[in-house]
C-alpha cells in the first residue's frame, strides 16, 4: 500500500546502531561498531535504541547531513572509558587546513558519561567548523570539557545539561561549555551566531568555569542555570592576539555562585595578555540573576579587560555578594559601561565594598534607574579619569552614600533624579547635579520648578473696587533664584489710594534687605512715562514695591 511504501521509505532513512553491534552491555567495546554505523549513515539518521553503549576512544562524523538520535537522555547512554578522549566529534575532512564547513549535522537524545577522568582534555561533543548544527535533549556527565564549539556558524544548543562531580583538578580555561576559534590554514574562524537555550550547567568546582568564551561573534544564552564553577560561572579568556568576543547576550539565566564555598566570580573578564584583543556588545539582560558570591573576595561581575566596549547590565538582579556587585577596574580608555533597571541587594557583605565600583577610569559610564537595598560602604565608588558619566533615576534606600567619588572627568559627570541625596563626593568632578532629593552639597543644583500664581495690586494696602482684565503670573525656580513674569491689566483701579504694591508672589524673600527687580510699566495716566520707575521685593515678604523717582 501507499502507507507501507511511505513507512519503508522512512525506515531507509534511519540506520540502527544495533545492526552493527553484537553485544550492548555497557562494558564490551562498541567503538568500532558504532563508527561503522556512523560511516553507513551518510545523509541519514543514526538511531541509538535503549541501552548502555561502551566506547573506548573517539567517534568521528566527517560527512554532511548526519543526525545522531538516541531514545532519550537517560535512556540511551554512551559510556566513555578512555581518559582524555573526545567522544562525538563533528568535523569536515579538511578541518584545520581549509575553511570548509560540515553542514546540517546534529545529535540528540543521549547521555554521555565519562567513567575516568585524568586529564583536562576530552569533550563529550565537539563541533569543528560546522554550519547549521544542533544539539538537544543531551546529558553530559564528567567530561573534562562537556561541549566544545570550534568556529562554525548557525548553531543551536538546547535542552541539555552538563555536570561534573569527579575529582579532576580545575585547570585554567576548562569549562563544561567552551566556545573557541578554529585554526583554518594560516587564519582563524571565530564561533558565529549560536543560540543556547534551556540549559543547566554545574561543575561542583571541578572545572575552571561553567562557560568559557575565547573567540565568538553572536552568542545568545536564554533560560539557563549555572552553578559552582571553580573560579567563574561565565569567563572570557582569549587564546591569541587580535581575536575578539562580541554580540554576547544573556536572558533569563540564573548564575548561582552557591555560597561561601562556591564560585568566586559570576562573570569574569580578566585583563588579557593580548593588546589586540577586545570585548564589545556584551549584555547581561532581562530576567538574569547573579547571586551568592559569598566566598571571601566574591564579586558578581568582575571586569578588567582594558578593551571593553559597550558592556551593559540591564534588568538584572544581583544579590548576596561579599564585595562588589559590579567591579569595573579596567584601566582602559575604551571602557564603556551601562547599568540600568537593575536591583542590587546585600552588597559588600565582607566589608569595605558596595554595589558598583568604577575604578581606574575609562570612556564613559551610565548608572540609571536602579534600586539599591542593604548596601555596605557605598552605592557607586568612582575613581580614575573618565570622559563622562551619568548617575540618574536611581533609588537608594540603604544608609550607604550614593556616590563616593575621587574621579576626574574630561567632559562631565551628571547626577539627576536620584531618590537619596546621601552623597559623599570630592571636588574633582565637573558637570550637573539636579533633582536629587535632600542633597546638601553646596555645589548641587538641588531644586528646579516651574509654576503659575495669581498676582494682585494694592494701593495704600487697599484693593477697593480694583478689577482686572488680565491677572497672570508664571515663575521658574533654579536653585535659590526665582524668575517671575507678571501681567496685570486693570480694567478699574478702584477707589483705594496710596503706595502701589504687587502682592502674592510664589516665594517670600529670605533675607534682611530688599531685592531689586527689572520693571516695565505702560498705559498709566498723568504722564508717568516721563518719569523714572524702579521696584524691589521688600525684605522678608512676597511683595513688590514700585517707586516713582523724581527730584524729590
Short mmCIF file of N, CA, C and O in Angstrom, two decimals, residues 78 88 98 141 197 233 259 366 445 450 507 539:
data_model
loop_
_atom_site.label_atom_id
_atom_site.label_comp_id
_atom_site.label_asym_id
_atom_site.label_seq_id
_atom_site.Cartn_x
_atom_site.Cartn_y
_atom_site.Cartn_z
N UNK A 78 25.86 6.49 26.48
CA UNK A 78 27.16 6.16 25.92
C UNK A 78 28.20 6.39 27.02
O UNK A 78 28.34 7.51 27.53
N UNK A 88 32.03 12.25 20.67
CA UNK A 88 31.49 12.51 19.34
C UNK A 88 32.13 13.78 18.79
O UNK A 88 32.02 14.85 19.41
N UNK A 98 41.52 23.90 5.63
CA UNK A 98 40.72 24.75 4.75
C UNK A 98 39.55 25.31 5.53
O UNK A 98 39.27 24.90 6.66
N UNK A 141 27.99 13.92 31.46
CA UNK A 141 28.50 13.81 32.83
C UNK A 141 30.01 13.63 32.84
O UNK A 141 30.55 12.75 32.16
N UNK A 197 19.85 27.52 24.57
CA UNK A 197 18.60 27.70 25.30
C UNK A 197 18.32 26.49 26.21
O UNK A 197 18.72 25.37 25.91
N UNK A 233 31.50 31.50 36.80
CA UNK A 233 30.40 30.84 36.10
C UNK A 233 30.50 31.10 34.60
O UNK A 233 30.34 30.20 33.79
N UNK A 259 27.67 30.07 47.38
CA UNK A 259 27.88 30.49 48.76
C UNK A 259 29.34 30.61 49.12
O UNK A 259 30.22 30.75 48.25
N UNK A 366 27.14 54.90 32.55
CA UNK A 366 25.79 55.37 32.85
C UNK A 366 25.16 54.41 33.85
O UNK A 366 25.07 53.20 33.58
N UNK A 445 22.91 71.58 42.21
CA UNK A 445 21.68 72.24 41.77
C UNK A 445 20.54 71.33 42.23
O UNK A 445 20.18 70.38 41.56
N UNK A 450 8.86 74.76 37.80
CA UNK A 450 8.10 75.74 37.02
C UNK A 450 6.67 75.76 37.54
O UNK A 450 6.13 74.72 37.92
N UNK A 507 7.07 83.03 46.27
CA UNK A 507 8.01 82.79 47.36
C UNK A 507 8.21 84.07 48.17
O UNK A 507 8.09 85.19 47.65
N UNK A 539 12.06 93.16 51.74
CA UNK A 539 12.72 92.13 52.54
C UNK A 539 11.71 91.36 53.38
O UNK A 539 10.79 91.95 53.97
#
